[in-house]
């Protein structure tokens, strides 16, 4: 691996030749070394990174720092996220200062304090000081800014900025502004909500798509933590688009006026699409969808930006698409629009899957294997007939085993499609395998059982299967299921409308029994209430949860706050749907053919009802 080799070689200089003055200065060398190793790997063998650097870590930062409360679930990742931001700040300066200036700064950092009287040590600020010195003879930084002052805001704040670019096509001006990027509803106003950054604005125009030009045209600077707009002259004519922050030079999404978005969408569907590099194509797509998700952009514009995907095969561009499909799909599932949305996604993924070929080829690159797997997974979830057929054929091998508990011959990728689109008998067979799973077996690992249980709970859209699982584990108190198993089932049921709706109905119908069973297991009581109430996204769901809260308020105990928070979240989801579903549906009606809409109906034929096998054990 080039990256590992590069990192170890760089460590000989930054880490051993010069060393941190104290242990708490060590992270800066690790971060700088990681950036330099990644940069080296991309230069020597970009295929090793498979396009995942920097996009994978950058998208993760957008999702985490765009939350209402970052790190609310896993506080331990804060350090890793901060380190990732610091690495991307070095990347930003490598672009905006230029490689030569950045290289000079790093060399000066390594050579600093080297004389016979001074030890070869450094503190965190030294690298920023050396970069400042290297940039001193250039005009790359506005007066009054330093590398350290710019970096501190980017690294230490638990937010990232959103830059909005509005072009006035009559006056020929561009108005630039910044604000905190929020992908979820913002928290109660506080100082962090007023965060500001010094932002390098790199711009390209349609008639000069020179992506080697990475020096900022201007800096959008902060001033006394007050919002500040900046007006500059446009760099393109009114019939040409502009691109701000190409190649994700800085850690910020960019929003444009609707006309510029329209011109970008049209260009990406044209013959010259690939004159825009894959990182920038991915950014334009990712920004548009996430801004629409956050309520900053019309969903019709975001959907227009996906039309070029019919001709796109780059893993770098496609990688974020699957996450966006998943996130948006969960918000609209259960509505009539969702059926049309699935049909559209199928229309995008089928050509991609067919181009890649359904079967792996000898010695094909790993990125091709990866993107085929993602496409197949999402097609299976949407009921793509060839995928479901293959999954059931593979699963039938297990059904015909004379001793099915000795091992599972079916690959994991086939399990979920069978439990979602297959028969009750097929699902029941899987349930039996969980119940009869051999304990303390050298041949079978417990993670096999865990995966089966997750798919048995999380994949079905048939309410009967879900009810049966809940009856066995909670009402019948089957000894083969532990408290951890039950908690896992609750968590998996939140992933789909059928799951959490069935769980809610189960809770209301068997309230007294469940409360008695979980009387001394507060975590299970809170768990079922949370999973049963927190995922609704419709007014009907809000009314159901509110009625439960009113009728059972005196019996909720520790779960009272859980339902109150759930009601607040559902109310926000209802507002989001009211604003966005009509736009999404209108766009889909305009862009889908009748044949594509009928495709999704064919898939539902796979859900059938058969005789239930008696439970064993």
mmCIF file of N, CA and C in Angstrom, residues 346 349-350 353-354 357-359 371-396 410-422 426 451 459 599-600 602-603 606:
data_model
loop_
_atom_site.group_PDB
_atom_site.id
_atom_site.type_symbol
_atom_site.label_atom_id
_atom_site.label_comp_id
_atom_site.label_asym_id
_atom_site.label_seq_id
_atom_site.Cartn_x
_atom_site.Cartn_y
_atom_site.Cartn_z
ATOM 1 N N UNK A 346 -34.992 3.399 -9.779
ATOM 2 C CA UNK A 346 -34.784 2.198 -10.591
ATOM 3 C C UNK A 346 -34.378 2.573 -12.013
ATOM 4 N N UNK A 349 -30.684 3.432 -11.823
ATOM 5 C CA UNK A 349 -29.757 2.373 -11.434
ATOM 6 C C UNK A 349 -29.721 1.208 -12.416
ATOM 7 N N UNK A 350 -30.834 0.926 -13.082
ATOM 8 C CA UNK A 350 -30.848 -0.205 -14.012
ATOM 9 C C UNK A 350 -29.822 -0.051 -15.136
ATOM 10 N N UNK A 353 -26.339 -0.600 -13.636
ATOM 11 C CA UNK A 353 -26.110 -2.007 -13.297
ATOM 12 C C UNK A 353 -25.874 -2.841 -14.553
ATOM 13 N N UNK A 354 -26.629 -2.554 -15.595
ATOM 14 C CA UNK A 354 -26.476 -3.306 -16.840
ATOM 15 C C UNK A 354 -25.143 -2.994 -17.521
ATOM 16 N N UNK A 357 -22.515 -4.890 -15.717
ATOM 17 C CA UNK A 357 -22.647 -6.337 -15.824
ATOM 18 C C UNK A 357 -23.046 -6.937 -14.497
ATOM 19 N N UNK A 358 -23.928 -7.904 -14.540
ATOM 20 C CA UNK A 358 -24.442 -8.476 -13.300
ATOM 21 C C UNK A 358 -23.452 -9.336 -12.544
ATOM 22 N N UNK A 359 -22.435 -9.844 -13.233
ATOM 23 C CA UNK A 359 -21.478 -10.748 -12.601
ATOM 24 C C UNK A 359 -20.083 -10.120 -12.584
ATOM 25 N N UNK A 371 -19.238 -0.439 -6.768
ATOM 26 C CA UNK A 371 -20.400 0.292 -7.275
ATOM 27 C C UNK A 371 -21.474 -0.667 -7.774
ATOM 28 N N UNK A 372 -21.054 -1.823 -8.320
ATOM 29 C CA UNK A 372 -22.042 -2.826 -8.729
ATOM 30 C C UNK A 372 -22.818 -3.322 -7.508
ATOM 31 N N UNK A 373 -22.092 -3.560 -6.418
ATOM 32 C CA UNK A 373 -22.747 -4.029 -5.201
ATOM 33 C C UNK A 373 -23.748 -3.024 -4.657
ATOM 34 N N UNK A 374 -23.375 -1.740 -4.678
ATOM 35 C CA UNK A 374 -24.292 -0.705 -4.199
ATOM 36 C C UNK A 374 -25.536 -0.623 -5.079
ATOM 37 N N UNK A 375 -25.317 -0.638 -6.397
ATOM 38 C CA UNK A 375 -26.452 -0.554 -7.322
ATOM 39 C C UNK A 375 -27.380 -1.744 -7.144
ATOM 40 N N UNK A 376 -26.799 -2.916 -7.011
ATOM 41 C CA UNK A 376 -27.608 -4.124 -6.857
ATOM 42 C C UNK A 376 -28.395 -4.088 -5.554
ATOM 43 N N UNK A 377 -27.760 -3.638 -4.493
ATOM 44 C CA UNK A 377 -28.423 -3.565 -3.194
ATOM 45 C C UNK A 377 -29.655 -2.669 -3.253
ATOM 46 N N UNK A 378 -29.510 -1.497 -3.874
ATOM 47 C CA UNK A 378 -30.635 -0.565 -3.930
ATOM 48 C C UNK A 378 -31.711 -1.045 -4.902
ATOM 49 N N UNK A 379 -31.303 -1.695 -5.984
ATOM 50 C CA UNK A 379 -32.291 -2.249 -6.906
ATOM 51 C C UNK A 379 -33.094 -3.361 -6.233
ATOM 52 N N UNK A 380 -32.416 -4.185 -5.461
ATOM 53 C CA UNK A 380 -33.116 -5.256 -4.742
ATOM 54 C C UNK A 380 -34.126 -4.674 -3.762
ATOM 55 N N UNK A 381 -33.717 -3.635 -3.065
ATOM 56 C CA UNK A 381 -34.623 -3.006 -2.106
ATOM 57 C C UNK A 381 -35.854 -2.441 -2.795
ATOM 58 N N UNK A 382 -35.680 -2.022 -4.058
ATOM 59 C CA UNK A 382 -36.802 -1.453 -4.808
ATOM 60 C C UNK A 382 -37.579 -2.512 -5.575
ATOM 61 N N UNK A 383 -37.232 -3.792 -5.397
ATOM 62 C CA UNK A 383 -37.997 -4.865 -6.018
ATOM 63 C C UNK A 383 -37.638 -5.157 -7.453
ATOM 64 N N UNK A 384 -36.402 -4.875 -7.857
ATOM 65 C CA UNK A 384 -35.953 -5.146 -9.225
ATOM 66 C C UNK A 384 -36.050 -6.647 -9.488
ATOM 67 N N UNK A 385 -36.870 -7.030 -10.465
ATOM 68 C CA UNK A 385 -37.249 -8.431 -10.659
ATOM 69 C C UNK A 385 -36.066 -9.390 -10.798
ATOM 70 N N UNK A 386 -35.065 -9.112 -11.656
ATOM 71 C CA UNK A 386 -33.947 -10.061 -11.771
ATOM 72 C C UNK A 386 -33.203 -10.256 -10.454
ATOM 73 N N UNK A 387 -33.115 -9.195 -9.678
ATOM 74 C CA UNK A 387 -32.404 -9.266 -8.399
ATOM 75 C C UNK A 387 -33.164 -10.139 -7.405
ATOM 76 N N UNK A 388 -34.464 -9.907 -7.289
ATOM 77 C CA UNK A 388 -35.278 -10.686 -6.358
ATOM 78 C C UNK A 388 -35.294 -12.157 -6.766
ATOM 79 N N UNK A 389 -35.379 -12.399 -8.060
ATOM 80 C CA UNK A 389 -35.394 -13.777 -8.560
ATOM 81 C C UNK A 389 -34.096 -14.494 -8.204
ATOM 82 N N UNK A 390 -32.965 -13.825 -8.425
ATOM 83 C CA UNK A 390 -31.677 -14.433 -8.100
ATOM 84 C C UNK A 390 -31.562 -14.705 -6.602
ATOM 85 N N UNK A 391 -32.023 -13.751 -5.789
ATOM 86 C CA UNK A 391 -31.937 -13.914 -4.336
ATOM 87 C C UNK A 391 -32.741 -15.124 -3.875
ATOM 88 N N UNK A 392 -33.932 -15.285 -4.412
ATOM 89 C CA UNK A 392 -34.771 -16.413 -3.994
ATOM 90 C C UNK A 392 -34.206 -17.748 -4.484
ATOM 91 N N UNK A 393 -33.591 -17.724 -5.649
ATOM 92 C CA UNK A 393 -32.957 -18.949 -6.150
ATOM 93 C C UNK A 393 -31.797 -19.361 -5.249
ATOM 94 N N UNK A 394 -31.001 -18.386 -4.839
ATOM 95 C CA UNK A 394 -29.883 -18.690 -3.947
ATOM 96 C C UNK A 394 -30.381 -19.166 -2.582
ATOM 97 N N UNK A 395 -31.426 -18.530 -2.094
ATOM 98 C CA UNK A 395 -31.975 -18.877 -0.778
ATOM 99 C C UNK A 395 -32.562 -20.286 -0.782
ATOM 100 N N UNK A 396 -33.073 -20.705 -1.937
ATOM 101 C CA UNK A 396 -33.685 -22.038 -2.025
ATOM 102 C C UNK A 396 -32.669 -23.146 -1.742
ATOM 103 N N UNK A 410 -25.879 -19.213 1.867
ATOM 104 C CA UNK A 410 -26.384 -18.062 1.113
ATOM 105 C C UNK A 410 -25.595 -16.810 1.491
ATOM 106 N N UNK A 411 -25.125 -16.074 0.489
ATOM 107 C CA UNK A 411 -24.407 -14.819 0.740
ATOM 108 C C UNK A 411 -25.355 -13.801 1.370
ATOM 109 N N UNK A 412 -24.813 -12.947 2.222
ATOM 110 C CA UNK A 412 -25.632 -11.968 2.943
ATOM 111 C C UNK A 412 -26.439 -11.071 2.008
ATOM 112 N N UNK A 413 -25.891 -10.772 0.834
ATOM 113 C CA UNK A 413 -26.567 -9.842 -0.072
ATOM 114 C C UNK A 413 -27.934 -10.350 -0.527
ATOM 115 N N UNK A 414 -28.168 -11.667 -0.427
ATOM 116 C CA UNK A 414 -29.434 -12.238 -0.895
ATOM 117 C C UNK A 414 -30.491 -12.342 0.207
ATOM 118 N N UNK A 415 -30.087 -12.177 1.459
ATOM 119 C CA UNK A 415 -31.009 -12.434 2.567
ATOM 120 C C UNK A 415 -32.131 -11.397 2.630
ATOM 121 N N UNK A 416 -31.767 -10.120 2.641
ATOM 122 C CA UNK A 416 -32.777 -9.070 2.819
ATOM 123 C C UNK A 416 -33.817 -9.054 1.697
ATOM 124 N N UNK A 417 -33.422 -9.160 0.412
ATOM 125 C CA UNK A 417 -34.453 -9.185 -0.636
ATOM 126 C C UNK A 417 -35.467 -10.312 -0.454
ATOM 127 N N UNK A 418 -35.003 -11.460 0.037
ATOM 128 C CA UNK A 418 -35.921 -12.585 0.254
ATOM 129 C C UNK A 418 -36.903 -12.261 1.371
ATOM 130 N N UNK A 419 -36.410 -11.678 2.460
ATOM 131 C CA UNK A 419 -37.292 -11.382 3.588
ATOM 132 C C UNK A 419 -38.219 -10.205 3.299
ATOM 133 N N UNK A 420 -37.833 -9.358 2.354
ATOM 134 C CA UNK A 420 -38.699 -8.234 1.993
ATOM 135 C C UNK A 420 -39.728 -8.633 0.948
ATOM 136 N N UNK A 421 -39.279 -9.335 -0.108
ATOM 137 C CA UNK A 421 -40.150 -9.609 -1.243
ATOM 138 C C UNK A 421 -40.593 -11.067 -1.324
ATOM 139 N N UNK A 422 -40.015 -11.932 -0.499
ATOM 140 C CA UNK A 422 -40.330 -13.351 -0.579
ATOM 141 C C UNK A 422 -41.556 -13.746 0.219
ATOM 142 N N UNK A 426 -40.523 -18.521 3.500
ATOM 143 C CA UNK A 426 -39.087 -18.227 3.403
ATOM 144 C C UNK A 426 -38.621 -17.440 4.620
ATOM 145 N N UNK A 451 -26.874 -11.082 12.237
ATOM 146 C CA UNK A 451 -27.239 -10.563 10.918
ATOM 147 C C UNK A 451 -28.605 -11.097 10.484
ATOM 148 N N UNK A 459 -36.030 -5.962 7.318
ATOM 149 C CA UNK A 459 -36.293 -6.022 5.880
ATOM 150 C C UNK A 459 -37.763 -6.167 5.496
ATOM 151 N N UNK A 599 -43.420 -0.324 -13.289
ATOM 152 C CA UNK A 599 -42.366 -1.243 -12.859
ATOM 153 C C UNK A 599 -42.469 -1.572 -11.374
ATOM 154 N N UNK A 600 -42.750 -0.567 -10.572
ATOM 155 C CA UNK A 600 -42.771 -0.781 -9.133
ATOM 156 C C UNK A 600 -43.933 -1.672 -8.730
ATOM 157 N N UNK A 602 -45.019 -4.222 -10.436
ATOM 158 C CA UNK A 602 -44.644 -5.599 -10.728
ATOM 159 C C UNK A 602 -43.920 -6.216 -9.543
ATOM 160 N N UNK A 603 -43.066 -5.405 -8.913
ATOM 161 C CA UNK A 603 -42.263 -5.916 -7.800
ATOM 162 C C UNK A 603 -43.124 -6.342 -6.622
ATOM 163 N N UNK A 606 -44.225 -10.008 -5.578
ATOM 164 C CA UNK A 606 -43.395 -10.975 -4.879
ATOM 165 C C UNK A 606 -43.852 -11.202 -3.445
#
